[in-house]
Amino acid sequence: MKTTDLEPNVTTEQGLRTLAEEGHIVEVLCKADPERKGPSWYGLWIMRTVGIDGQVKILVTARTRLTQNAIKVREFKTATGVISFLVGIGFFKACLPMKKGETTSHCLVSD
C-alpha cells in the first residue's frame, strides 16, 4: 500500500521524486532558525510538493509509524542533509531558507 493510499496530503521519498519528475514544485520549509556550529548549519527543515492544481503533499518517513495511524513528517536537521536529499532527487542546485517560516522552491521540469 502506498502512502498516498493512506493520506492524500503526504508523500514518501519515492513519491516526492515521482511528483518532481511530473513537474510538481518541491518546497523546502524552514521550521526553526538555523544556527552555525563550527562549519555546519543546524536547524529544522521539512519538504513538500506543490502541484499545478495547488495540492500540497508533505514528505513523510516510510519506515516508521509511531502509532498505528500516525505518520511522521520527515525532518532534516542539517543544511547538509537538505542539500544531499535534493541532489539525490535529481536537482543540480539546492537553495535553503535560513529563517523560520520561509520557503525556497525547486523544479526539475522546465517549461
CSV table of N, CA and C in Angstrom, one decimal:
chain,number,residue,atom,x,y,z
A,1,MET,N,0.8,-1.2,0.0
A,1,MET,CA,0.0,0.0,0.0
A,1,MET,C,0.9,1.2,0.0
A,2,LYS,N,0.6,2.2,-0.9
A,2,LYS,CA,1.4,3.4,-1.0
A,2,LYS,C,0.9,4.4,0.1
A,3,THR,N,1.8,5.3,0.5
A,3,THR,CA,1.5,6.3,1.5
A,3,THR,C,0.3,7.1,1.0
A,4,THR,N,0.3,7.4,-0.3
A,4,THR,CA,-0.8,8.2,-0.9
A,4,THR,C,-2.2,7.5,-0.7
A,5,ASP,N,-2.2,6.2,-0.6
A,5,ASP,CA,-3.4,5.5,-0.3
A,5,ASP,C,-3.9,5.7,1.1
A,6,LEU,N,-3.0,6.0,2.0
A,6,LEU,CA,-3.3,6.2,3.4
A,6,LEU,C,-3.7,7.6,3.7
A,7,GLU,N,-3.0,8.6,3.2
A,7,GLU,CA,-3.3,10.0,3.4
A,7,GLU,C,-3.1,10.8,2.1
A,8,PRO,N,-4.0,11.6,1.7
A,8,PRO,CA,-3.9,12.3,0.4
A,8,PRO,C,-2.9,13.4,0.4
A,9,ASN,N,-2.6,13.9,1.6
A,9,ASN,CA,-1.7,15.1,1.7
A,9,ASN,C,-0.3,14.8,2.1
A,10,VAL,N,0.2,13.6,2.0
A,10,VAL,CA,1.5,13.2,2.3
A,10,VAL,C,2.1,12.4,1.2
A,11,THR,N,3.5,12.3,1.2
A,11,THR,CA,4.2,11.5,0.2
A,11,THR,C,5.4,11.0,0.8
A,12,THR,N,5.9,9.9,0.2
A,12,THR,CA,7.2,9.3,0.6
A,12,THR,C,8.3,9.9,-0.3
A,13,GLU,N,9.5,9.5,0.0
A,13,GLU,CA,10.6,9.9,-0.8
A,13,GLU,C,10.4,9.5,-2.3
A,14,GLN,N,10.1,8.3,-2.5
A,14,GLN,CA,9.8,7.9,-3.9
A,14,GLN,C,8.7,8.6,-4.6
A,15,GLY,N,7.6,8.9,-3.8
A,15,GLY,CA,6.5,9.7,-4.3
A,15,GLY,C,6.9,11.1,-4.6
A,16,LEU,N,7.7,11.7,-3.8
A,16,LEU,CA,8.2,13.0,-4.0
A,16,LEU,C,9.1,13.1,-5.3
A,17,ARG,N,9.9,12.1,-5.4
A,17,ARG,CA,10.7,12.0,-6.7
A,17,ARG,C,9.9,12.0,-7.9
A,18,THR,N,8.8,11.1,-7.9
A,18,THR,CA,7.9,11.0,-9.0
A,18,THR,C,7.2,12.3,-9.3
A,19,LEU,N,6.7,12.9,-8.2
A,19,LEU,CA,5.9,14.1,-8.4
A,19,LEU,C,6.8,15.2,-9.0
A,20,ALA,N,8.1,15.3,-8.5
A,20,ALA,CA,9.0,16.3,-9.0
A,20,ALA,C,9.3,16.0,-10.5
A,21,GLU,N,9.4,14.8,-10.9
A,21,GLU,CA,9.6,14.4,-12.3
A,21,GLU,C,8.4,14.8,-13.1
A,22,GLU,N,7.2,14.8,-12.5
A,22,GLU,CA,6.0,15.2,-13.2
A,22,GLU,C,5.8,16.7,-13.3
A,23,GLY,N,6.7,17.4,-12.7
A,23,GLY,CA,6.6,18.9,-12.8
A,23,GLY,C,6.1,19.6,-11.5
A,24,HIS,N,5.9,18.8,-10.4
A,24,HIS,CA,5.5,19.5,-9.2
A,24,HIS,C,6.7,20.2,-8.6
A,25,ILE,N,6.4,21.3,-7.9
A,25,ILE,CA,7.5,22.1,-7.3
A,25,ILE,C,7.8,21.5,-5.9
A,26,VAL,N,9.1,21.4,-5.6
A,26,VAL,CA,9.5,20.9,-4.3
A,26,VAL,C,9.9,22.1,-3.5
A,27,GLU,N,9.2,22.3,-2.3
A,27,GLU,CA,9.5,23.4,-1.5
A,27,GLU,C,10.2,22.9,-0.2
A,28,VAL,N,11.2,23.7,0.2
A,28,VAL,CA,11.9,23.4,1.5
A,28,VAL,C,11.4,24.5,2.4
A,29,LEU,N,10.8,24.1,3.6
A,29,LEU,CA,10.3,25.0,4.6
A,29,LEU,C,11.1,25.0,5.8
A,30,CYS,N,11.6,26.1,6.3
A,30,CYS,CA,12.4,26.2,7.5
A,30,CYS,C,11.4,26.3,8.7
A,31,LYS,N,11.6,25.4,9.6
A,31,LYS,CA,10.7,25.3,10.8
A,31,LYS,C,11.4,25.9,12.0
A,32,ALA,N,12.7,26.1,12.0
A,32,ALA,CA,13.4,26.7,13.1
A,32,ALA,C,14.7,27.4,12.6
A,33,ASP,N,14.9,28.6,13.1
A,33,ASP,CA,16.1,29.4,12.6
A,33,ASP,C,17.4,28.5,12.8
A,34,PRO,N,18.1,28.4,11.7
A,34,PRO,CA,19.4,27.6,11.8
A,34,PRO,C,20.4,28.3,12.6
A,35,GLU,N,21.3,27.5,13.2
A,35,GLU,CA,22.5,28.0,14.0
A,35,GLU,C,23.7,27.4,13.4
A,36,ARG,N,24.8,28.2,13.3
A,36,ARG,CA,26.0,27.7,12.9
A,36,ARG,C,26.8,27.1,14.1
A,37,LYS,N,27.3,25.9,13.9
A,37,LYS,CA,28.1,25.2,14.9
A,37,LYS,C,29.3,24.7,14.1
A,38,GLY,N,30.4,25.4,14.3
A,38,GLY,CA,31.6,25.1,13.5
A,38,GLY,C,31.4,25.4,12.1
A,39,PRO,N,31.7,24.4,11.2
A,39,PRO,CA,31.5,24.7,9.8
A,39,PRO,C,30.1,24.3,9.3
A,40,SER,N,29.2,23.8,10.2
A,40,SER,CA,27.9,23.3,9.8
A,40,SER,C,26.8,24.1,10.3
A,41,TRP,N,25.6,24.0,9.6
A,41,TRP,CA,24.4,24.7,10.0
A,41,TRP,C,23.4,23.7,10.4
A,42,TYR,N,22.8,23.9,11.6
A,42,TYR,CA,21.8,23.1,12.2
A,42,TYR,C,20.5,23.8,12.4
A,43,GLY,N,19.4,23.2,12.0
A,43,GLY,CA,18.1,23.8,12.1
A,43,GLY,C,17.1,22.8,12.0
A,44,LEU,N,15.9,23.1,11.4
A,44,LEU,CA,14.9,22.2,11.2
A,44,LEU,C,14.1,22.6,9.9
A,45,TRP,N,14.2,21.7,8.9
A,45,TRP,CA,13.6,21.9,7.7
A,45,TRP,C,12.7,20.7,7.3
A,46,ILE,N,11.6,21.0,6.6
A,46,ILE,CA,10.7,19.9,6.1
A,46,ILE,C,10.6,20.2,4.6
A,47,MET,N,10.1,19.2,3.8
A,47,MET,CA,9.8,19.4,2.4
A,47,MET,C,8.4,19.0,2.1
A,48,ARG,N,7.9,19.7,1.0
A,48,ARG,CA,6.6,19.4,0.5
A,48,ARG,C,6.6,19.6,-1.0
A,49,THR,N,5.6,19.0,-1.7
A,49,THR,CA,5.4,19.3,-3.1
A,49,THR,C,4.2,20.1,-3.3
A,50,VAL,N,4.2,20.9,-4.3
A,50,VAL,CA,3.0,21.7,-4.7
A,50,VAL,C,2.7,21.4,-6.2
A,51,GLY,N,1.6,20.9,-6.4
A,51,GLY,CA,1.2,20.6,-7.8
A,51,GLY,C,0.6,21.8,-8.5
A,52,ILE,N,0.5,21.7,-9.8
A,52,ILE,CA,-0.1,22.8,-10.6
A,52,ILE,C,-1.5,23.2,-10.2
A,53,ASP,N,-2.2,22.2,-9.6
A,53,ASP,CA,-3.5,22.5,-9.0
A,53,ASP,C,-3.5,23.0,-7.6
A,54,GLY,N,-2.3,23.3,-7.1
A,54,GLY,CA,-2.2,23.8,-5.8
A,54,GLY,C,-2.2,22.8,-4.6
A,55,GLN,N,-2.3,21.5,-5.0
A,55,GLN,CA,-2.4,20.5,-3.9
A,55,GLN,C,-1.0,20.3,-3.3
A,56,VAL,N,-0.9,20.3,-2.0
A,56,VAL,CA,0.3,20.2,-1.2
A,56,VAL,C,0.4,18.8,-0.6
A,57,LYS,N,1.6,18.2,-0.8
A,57,LYS,CA,1.9,16.9,-0.1
A,57,LYS,C,3.2,17.1,0.7
A,58,ILE,N,3.1,16.7,2.0
A,58,ILE,CA,4.3,16.8,2.8
A,58,ILE,C,5.1,15.5,2.8
A,59,LEU,N,6.4,15.6,2.8
A,59,LEU,CA,7.3,14.5,2.8
A,59,LEU,C,7.2,13.8,4.2
A,60,VAL,N,7.0,12.5,4.2
A,60,VAL,CA,6.9,11.7,5.5
A,60,VAL,C,7.9,10.6,5.4
A,61,THR,N,8.2,10.0,6.5
A,61,THR,CA,9.1,8.8,6.5
A,61,THR,C,8.2,7.6,6.2
A,62,ALA,N,8.8,6.7,5.4
A,62,ALA,CA,8.0,5.5,5.0
A,62,ALA,C,8.4,4.4,6.0
A,63,ARG,N,9.5,4.5,6.7
A,63,ARG,CA,10.0,3.4,7.6
A,63,ARG,C,9.3,3.3,8.9
A,64,THR,N,8.9,4.4,9.5
A,64,THR,CA,8.4,4.4,10.9
A,64,THR,C,7.0,5.0,11.1
A,65,ARG,N,6.3,4.3,11.8
A,65,ARG,CA,5.0,4.7,12.3
A,65,ARG,C,5.0,4.7,13.8
A,66,LEU,N,4.8,5.8,14.4
A,66,LEU,CA,4.8,5.9,15.9
A,66,LEU,C,3.7,5.1,16.5
A,67,THR,N,2.5,5.3,16.0
A,67,THR,CA,1.3,4.5,16.4
A,67,THR,C,0.7,4.0,15.2
A,68,GLN,N,-0.3,3.2,15.3
A,68,GLN,CA,-1.0,2.5,14.2
A,68,GLN,C,-1.4,3.5,13.1
A,69,ASN,N,-1.9,4.7,13.4
A,69,ASN,CA,-2.4,5.6,12.3
A,69,ASN,C,-1.6,6.9,12.2
A,70,ALA,N,-0.5,7.0,12.9
A,70,ALA,CA,0.3,8.2,12.8
A,70,ALA,C,1.4,8.1,11.8
A,71,ILE,N,1.6,9.2,11.0
A,71,ILE,CA,2.6,9.3,10.0
A,71,ILE,C,3.5,10.4,10.5
A,72,LYS,N,4.9,10.1,10.4
A,72,LYS,CA,5.8,11.1,10.9
A,72,LYS,C,6.4,11.9,9.8
A,73,VAL,N,6.3,13.2,9.9
A,73,VAL,CA,6.9,14.1,8.9
A,73,VAL,C,8.4,14.0,8.9
A,74,ARG,N,9.0,13.9,7.7
A,74,ARG,CA,10.4,13.8,7.6
A,74,ARG,C,11.1,15.1,7.9
A,75,GLU,N,11.9,15.1,8.9
A,75,GLU,CA,12.6,16.4,9.3
A,75,GLU,C,14.1,16.3,9.0
A,76,PHE,N,14.6,17.4,8.5
A,76,PHE,CA,16.1,17.5,8.2
A,76,PHE,C,16.6,18.5,9.2
A,77,LYS,N,17.7,18.0,9.9
A,77,LYS,CA,18.3,18.9,11.0
A,77,LYS,C,19.6,19.6,10.6
A,78,THR,N,20.1,19.3,9.4
A,78,THR,CA,21.3,19.9,9.0
A,78,THR,C,21.1,20.4,7.6
A,79,ALA,N,21.8,21.5,7.2
A,79,ALA,CA,21.8,22.0,5.9
A,79,ALA,C,22.4,21.0,4.9
A,80,THR,N,23.4,20.3,5.4
A,80,THR,CA,24.0,19.2,4.5
A,80,THR,C,23.0,18.1,4.2
A,81,GLY,N,22.1,17.8,5.2
A,81,GLY,CA,21.1,16.8,4.9
A,81,GLY,C,20.1,17.2,3.9
A,82,VAL,N,19.7,18.5,3.9
A,82,VAL,CA,18.8,19.0,2.9
A,82,VAL,C,19.4,19.0,1.5
A,83,ILE,N,20.6,19.5,1.5
A,83,ILE,CA,21.3,19.5,0.2
A,83,ILE,C,21.5,18.1,-0.4
A,84,SER,N,21.9,17.2,0.4
A,84,SER,CA,22.1,15.8,0.0
A,84,SER,C,20.8,15.2,-0.5
A,85,PHE,N,19.7,15.4,0.2
A,85,PHE,CA,18.4,14.9,-0.2
A,85,PHE,C,18.0,15.5,-1.6
A,86,LEU,N,18.2,16.8,-1.8
A,86,LEU,CA,17.8,17.4,-3.0
A,86,LEU,C,18.6,16.9,-4.2
A,87,VAL,N,19.9,16.8,-4.0
A,87,VAL,CA,20.8,16.3,-5.0
A,87,VAL,C,20.4,14.8,-5.4
A,88,GLY,N,20.1,14.1,-4.3
A,88,GLY,CA,19.6,12.7,-4.5
A,88,GLY,C,18.3,12.6,-5.3
A,89,ILE,N,17.5,13.6,-5.2
A,89,ILE,CA,16.2,13.6,-6.0
A,89,ILE,C,16.5,13.9,-7.5
A,90,GLY,N,17.6,14.6,-7.7
A,90,GLY,CA,18.0,15.0,-9.1
A,90,GLY,C,18.2,16.4,-9.4
A,91,PHE,N,18.1,17.3,-8.3
A,91,PHE,CA,18.4,18.7,-8.5
A,91,PHE,C,19.9,19.0,-8.6
A,92,PHE,N,20.2,19.9,-9.5
A,92,PHE,CA,21.6,20.3,-9.7
A,92,PHE,C,21.9,21.6,-8.8
A,93,LYS,N,20.9,22.2,-8.3
A,93,LYS,CA,21.1,23.3,-7.4
A,93,LYS,C,20.2,23.1,-6.1
A,94,ALA,N,20.7,23.6,-5.0
A,94,ALA,CA,20.0,23.5,-3.8
A,94,ALA,C,20.0,24.8,-3.1
A,95,CYS,N,18.8,25.3,-2.7
A,95,CYS,CA,18.7,26.6,-2.0
A,95,CYS,C,17.9,26.3,-0.8
A,96,LEU,N,18.4,26.8,0.4
A,96,LEU,CA,17.7,26.6,1.6
A,96,LEU,C,17.2,27.9,2.2
A,97,PRO,N,16.1,27.9,2.8
A,97,PRO,CA,15.6,29.1,3.6
A,97,PRO,C,16.4,29.1,4.9
A,98,MET,N,16.8,30.3,5.4
A,98,MET,CA,17.6,30.4,6.6
A,98,MET,C,16.8,31.1,7.7
A,99,LYS,N,15.5,31.3,7.6
A,99,LYS,CA,14.7,32.0,8.6
A,99,LYS,C,13.4,31.1,8.8
A,100,LYS,N,13.0,31.0,10.0
A,100,LYS,CA,11.8,30.2,10.3
A,100,LYS,C,10.6,30.8,9.5
A,101,GLY,N,9.9,29.9,8.9
A,101,GLY,CA,8.7,30.3,8.2
A,101,GLY,C,8.9,30.6,6.7
A,102,GLU,N,10.2,30.7,6.3
A,102,GLU,CA,10.5,31.0,4.9
A,102,GLU,C,10.6,29.7,4.1
A,103,THR,N,10.3,29.7,2.8
A,103,THR,CA,10.5,28.6,1.9
A,103,THR,C,11.3,28.9,0.7
A,104,THR,N,11.9,27.9,0.1
A,104,THR,CA,12.5,28.0,-1.2
A,104,THR,C,11.9,26.9,-2.1
A,105,SER,N,11.9,27.2,-3.4
A,105,SER,CA,11.3,26.3,-4.3
A,105,SER,C,12.3,25.7,-5.3
A,106,HIS,N,12.0,24.5,-5.7
A,106,HIS,CA,12.9,23.8,-6.7
A,106,HIS,C,12.0,23.1,-7.7
A,107,CYS,N,12.4,23.1,-9.0
A,107,CYS,CA,11.6,22.5,-10.0
A,107,CYS,C,12.5,21.7,-10.9
A,108,LEU,N,12.2,20.4,-11.2
A,108,LEU,CA,13.0,19.6,-12.1
A,108,LEU,C,12.7,19.8,-13.5
A,109,VAL,N,11.4,20.1,-13.8
A,109,VAL,CA,10.9,20.2,-15.1
A,109,VAL,C,10.8,21.7,-15.5
A,110,SER,N,11.4,22.1,-16.6
A,110,SER,CA,11.3,23.4,-17.1
A,110,SER,C,10.3,23.5,-18.2
A,111,ASP,N,9.7,24.7,-18.3
A,111,ASP,CA,8.6,24.9,-19.3
A,111,ASP,C,9.1,25.0,-20.7
